[in-house]
Short mmCIF file of C-alpha atoms in Angstrom, two decimals:
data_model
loop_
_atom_site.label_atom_id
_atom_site.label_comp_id
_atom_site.label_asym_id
_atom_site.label_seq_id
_atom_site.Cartn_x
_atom_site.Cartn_y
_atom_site.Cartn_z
CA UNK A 235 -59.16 -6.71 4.03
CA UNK A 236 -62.14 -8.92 5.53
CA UNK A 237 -64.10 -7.29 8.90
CA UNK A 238 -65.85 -9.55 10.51
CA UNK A 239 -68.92 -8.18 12.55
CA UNK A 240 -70.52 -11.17 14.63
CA UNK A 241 -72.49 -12.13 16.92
CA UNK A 242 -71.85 -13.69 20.74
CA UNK A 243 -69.60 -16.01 19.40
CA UNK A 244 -68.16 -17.35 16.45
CA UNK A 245 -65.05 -19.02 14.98
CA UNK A 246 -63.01 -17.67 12.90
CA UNK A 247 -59.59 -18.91 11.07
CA UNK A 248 -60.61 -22.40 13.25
CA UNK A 249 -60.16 -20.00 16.90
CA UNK A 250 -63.45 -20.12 18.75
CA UNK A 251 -64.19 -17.19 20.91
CA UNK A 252 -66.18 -17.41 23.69
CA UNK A 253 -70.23 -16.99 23.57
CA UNK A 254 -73.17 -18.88 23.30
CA UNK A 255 -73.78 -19.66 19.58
CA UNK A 256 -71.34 -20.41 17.29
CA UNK A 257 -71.53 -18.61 13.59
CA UNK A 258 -69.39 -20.29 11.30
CA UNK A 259 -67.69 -18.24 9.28
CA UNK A 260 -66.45 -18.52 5.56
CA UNK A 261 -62.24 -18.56 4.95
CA UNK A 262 -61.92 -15.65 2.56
CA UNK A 263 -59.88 -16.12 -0.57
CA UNK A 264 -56.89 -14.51 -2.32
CA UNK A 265 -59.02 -13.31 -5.20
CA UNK A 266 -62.30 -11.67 -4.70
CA UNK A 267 -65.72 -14.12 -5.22
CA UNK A 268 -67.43 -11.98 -7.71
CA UNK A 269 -66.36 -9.45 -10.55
CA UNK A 270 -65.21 -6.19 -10.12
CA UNK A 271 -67.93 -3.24 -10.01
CA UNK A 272 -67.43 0.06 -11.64
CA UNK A 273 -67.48 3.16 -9.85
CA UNK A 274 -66.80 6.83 -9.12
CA UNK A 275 -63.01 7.94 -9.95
CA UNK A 276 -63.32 4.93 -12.17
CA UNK A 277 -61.67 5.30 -15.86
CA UNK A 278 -63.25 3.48 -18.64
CA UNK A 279 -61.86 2.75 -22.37
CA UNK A 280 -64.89 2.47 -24.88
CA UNK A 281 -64.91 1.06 -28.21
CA UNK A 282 -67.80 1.43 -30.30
CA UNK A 283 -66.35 -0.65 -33.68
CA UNK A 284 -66.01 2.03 -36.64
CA UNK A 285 -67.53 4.32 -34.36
CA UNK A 286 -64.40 6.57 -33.68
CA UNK A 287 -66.74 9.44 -32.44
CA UNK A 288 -68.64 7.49 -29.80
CA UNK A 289 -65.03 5.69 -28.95
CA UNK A 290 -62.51 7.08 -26.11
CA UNK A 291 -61.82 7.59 -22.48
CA UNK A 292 -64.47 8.04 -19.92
CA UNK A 293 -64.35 9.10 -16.31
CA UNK A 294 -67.05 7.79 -13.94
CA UNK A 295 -68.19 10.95 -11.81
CA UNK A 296 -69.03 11.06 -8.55
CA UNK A 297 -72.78 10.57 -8.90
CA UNK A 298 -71.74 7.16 -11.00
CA UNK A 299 -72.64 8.56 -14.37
CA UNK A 300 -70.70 8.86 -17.99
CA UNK A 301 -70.89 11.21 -20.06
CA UNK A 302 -71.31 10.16 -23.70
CA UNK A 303 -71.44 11.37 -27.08
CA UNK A 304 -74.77 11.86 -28.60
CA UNK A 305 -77.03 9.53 -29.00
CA UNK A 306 -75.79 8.15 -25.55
CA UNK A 307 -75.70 11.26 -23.23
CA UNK A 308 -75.71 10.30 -19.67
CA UNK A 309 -75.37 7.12 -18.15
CA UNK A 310 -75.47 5.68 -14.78
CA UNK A 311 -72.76 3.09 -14.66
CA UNK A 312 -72.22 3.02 -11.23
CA UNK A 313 -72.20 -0.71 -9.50
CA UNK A 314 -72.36 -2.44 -12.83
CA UNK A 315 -69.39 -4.85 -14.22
CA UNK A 316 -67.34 -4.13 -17.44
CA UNK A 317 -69.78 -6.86 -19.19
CA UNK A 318 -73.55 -5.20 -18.11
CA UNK A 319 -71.72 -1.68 -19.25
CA UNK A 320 -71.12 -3.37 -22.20
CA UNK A 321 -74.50 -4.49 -22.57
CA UNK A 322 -75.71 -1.42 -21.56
CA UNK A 323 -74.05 0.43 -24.37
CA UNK A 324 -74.76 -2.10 -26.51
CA UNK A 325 -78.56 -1.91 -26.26
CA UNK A 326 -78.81 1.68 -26.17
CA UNK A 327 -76.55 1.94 -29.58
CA UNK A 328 -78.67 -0.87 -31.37
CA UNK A 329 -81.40 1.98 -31.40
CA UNK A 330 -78.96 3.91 -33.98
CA UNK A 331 -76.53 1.43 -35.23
CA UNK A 332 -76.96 -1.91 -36.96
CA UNK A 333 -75.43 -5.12 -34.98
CA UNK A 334 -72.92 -2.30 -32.92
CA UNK A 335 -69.62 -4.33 -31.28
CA UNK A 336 -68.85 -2.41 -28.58
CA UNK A 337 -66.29 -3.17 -25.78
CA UNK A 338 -65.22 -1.51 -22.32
CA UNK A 339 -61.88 -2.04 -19.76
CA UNK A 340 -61.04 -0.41 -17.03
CA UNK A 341 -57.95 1.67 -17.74
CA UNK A 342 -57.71 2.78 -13.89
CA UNK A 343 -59.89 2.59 -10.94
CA UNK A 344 -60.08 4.18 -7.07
CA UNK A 345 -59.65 2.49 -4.05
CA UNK A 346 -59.22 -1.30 -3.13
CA UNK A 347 -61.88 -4.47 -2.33
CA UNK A 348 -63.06 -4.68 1.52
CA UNK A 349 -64.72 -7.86 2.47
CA UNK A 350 -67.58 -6.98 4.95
CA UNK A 351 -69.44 -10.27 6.74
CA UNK A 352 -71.59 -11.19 9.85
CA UNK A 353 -74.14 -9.13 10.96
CA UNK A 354 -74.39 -6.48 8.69
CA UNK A 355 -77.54 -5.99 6.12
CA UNK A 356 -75.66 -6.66 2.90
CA UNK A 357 -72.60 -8.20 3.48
CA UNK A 358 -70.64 -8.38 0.48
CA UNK A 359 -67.51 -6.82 -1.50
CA UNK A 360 -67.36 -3.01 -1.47
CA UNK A 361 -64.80 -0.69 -3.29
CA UNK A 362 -63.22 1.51 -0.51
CA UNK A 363 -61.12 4.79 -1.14
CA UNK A 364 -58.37 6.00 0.47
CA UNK A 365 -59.03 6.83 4.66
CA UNK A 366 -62.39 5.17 4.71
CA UNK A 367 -62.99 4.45 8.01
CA UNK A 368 -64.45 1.19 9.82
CA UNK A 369 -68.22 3.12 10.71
CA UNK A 370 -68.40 4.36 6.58
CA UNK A 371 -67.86 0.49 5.61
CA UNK A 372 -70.70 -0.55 8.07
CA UNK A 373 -72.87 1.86 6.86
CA UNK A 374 -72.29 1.09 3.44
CA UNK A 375 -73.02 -2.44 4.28
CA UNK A 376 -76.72 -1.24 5.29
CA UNK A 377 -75.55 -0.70 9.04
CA UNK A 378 -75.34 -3.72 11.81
CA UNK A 379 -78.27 -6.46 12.55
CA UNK A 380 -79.71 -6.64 16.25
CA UNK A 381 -77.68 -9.48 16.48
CA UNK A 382 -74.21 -7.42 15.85
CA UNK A 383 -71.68 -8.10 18.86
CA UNK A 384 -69.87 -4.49 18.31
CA UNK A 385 -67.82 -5.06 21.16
CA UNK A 386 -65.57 -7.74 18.86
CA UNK A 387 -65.42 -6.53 15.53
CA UNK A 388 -62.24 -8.32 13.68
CA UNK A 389 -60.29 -6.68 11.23
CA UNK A 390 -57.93 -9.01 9.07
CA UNK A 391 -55.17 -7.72 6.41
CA UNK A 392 -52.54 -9.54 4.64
CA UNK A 393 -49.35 -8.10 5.82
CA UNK A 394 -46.26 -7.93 3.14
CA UNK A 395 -45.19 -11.20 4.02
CA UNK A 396 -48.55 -12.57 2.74
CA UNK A 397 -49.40 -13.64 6.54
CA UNK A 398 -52.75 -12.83 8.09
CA UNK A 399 -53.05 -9.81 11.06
CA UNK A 400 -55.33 -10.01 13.06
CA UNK A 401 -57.36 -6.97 15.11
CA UNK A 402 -60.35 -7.01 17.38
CA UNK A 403 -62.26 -3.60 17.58
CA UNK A 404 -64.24 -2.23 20.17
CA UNK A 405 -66.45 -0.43 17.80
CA UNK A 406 -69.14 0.62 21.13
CA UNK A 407 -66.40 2.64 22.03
CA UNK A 408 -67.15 4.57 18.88
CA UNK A 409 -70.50 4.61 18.99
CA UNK A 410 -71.40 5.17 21.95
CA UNK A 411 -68.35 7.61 23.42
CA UNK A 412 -67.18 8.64 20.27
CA UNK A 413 -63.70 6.93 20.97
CA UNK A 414 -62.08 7.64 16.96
CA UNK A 415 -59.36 5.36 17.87
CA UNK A 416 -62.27 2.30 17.98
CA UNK A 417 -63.03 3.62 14.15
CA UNK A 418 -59.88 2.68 12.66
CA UNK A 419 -59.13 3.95 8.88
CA UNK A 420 -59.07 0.80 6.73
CA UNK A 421 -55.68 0.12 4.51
CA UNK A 422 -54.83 -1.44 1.41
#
């Protein structure tokens, strides 16, 4: 999914709306741009090398922590990669072990990658659940710039066929009449 929250005008998919100032707009790709970040509802597979008691299944909680044998304890994992959790571990266990190999993959994970660009505050990748909704994505994204044109918000998906669908939101509909159809729930 890629929303697209822009100002007067803008082209998108080589369509040109009309507006004053165009914002050109970057062609998203099949495969996300950066690497997947860990978070809550997450499962991790740890291996601490001839550590079989510090070795297993962990499940990232909803405040983005593990929950680790001793030494470890607690750790906040949340919005880190499989390779800075490995690092993370890593350093913490070189305290206690000599030279410790340690190595994390995800064994399952919650929710699916929304693309989030324009004129939003941090526009980037997020991690969505399940019947998250277009006004929890903005605000996730830091909430809109003065500049945001909420009036044409556009939504693209990838149907089954692989083609791209197109839909333009009237988010002000939302936000200022509290319109729920203008705050659609974003799917997989």
């Amino acid at each position: 999914i890629l929303v697209c929250i822009l100002n007067n005008s803008f082209t998108v998919y080589g369509q040109e709306s009309s507006g004053i100032q165009p914002l050109e707009m970057p062609v998203p790709s099949s495969t996300p741009q950066r690497e997947y970040t860990v978070g809550p509802g997450d499962t991790l597979f740890i291996v601490v090398w001839g550590e079989d008691s510090l070795s297993g299944i962990v499940y990232v909680g909803p405040d983005g922590t593990i929950s680790m044998p001793q030494p470890m304890g607690i750790l906040n994992v949340s919005g880190l990669t499989v390779a800075q959790i490995q690092d993370l571990l890593t350093r913490r266990l070189s305290e206690y072990l000599k030279n410790p190999r340690v190595t994390v993959s995800i064994r399952a994970f919650e929710g699916f990658p929304v693309h989030i660009i324009g004129q939003v505050k941090a526009p980037t990748y997020y991690k969505v659940i399940d019947n998250t909704t277009l006004q929890e994505l903005i605000t996730s994204a830091g909430g809109t710039t003065e500049l945001a044109d909420l009036k044409h918000i556009r939504l693209f998906r990838t149907d089954e066929e692989d083609k791209i669908q197109e839909e333009e939101i009237d988010f002000s509909l939302f936000v200022k009449q509290n319109d729920l159809s203008a705050n659609p729930v974003l799917k997989e």
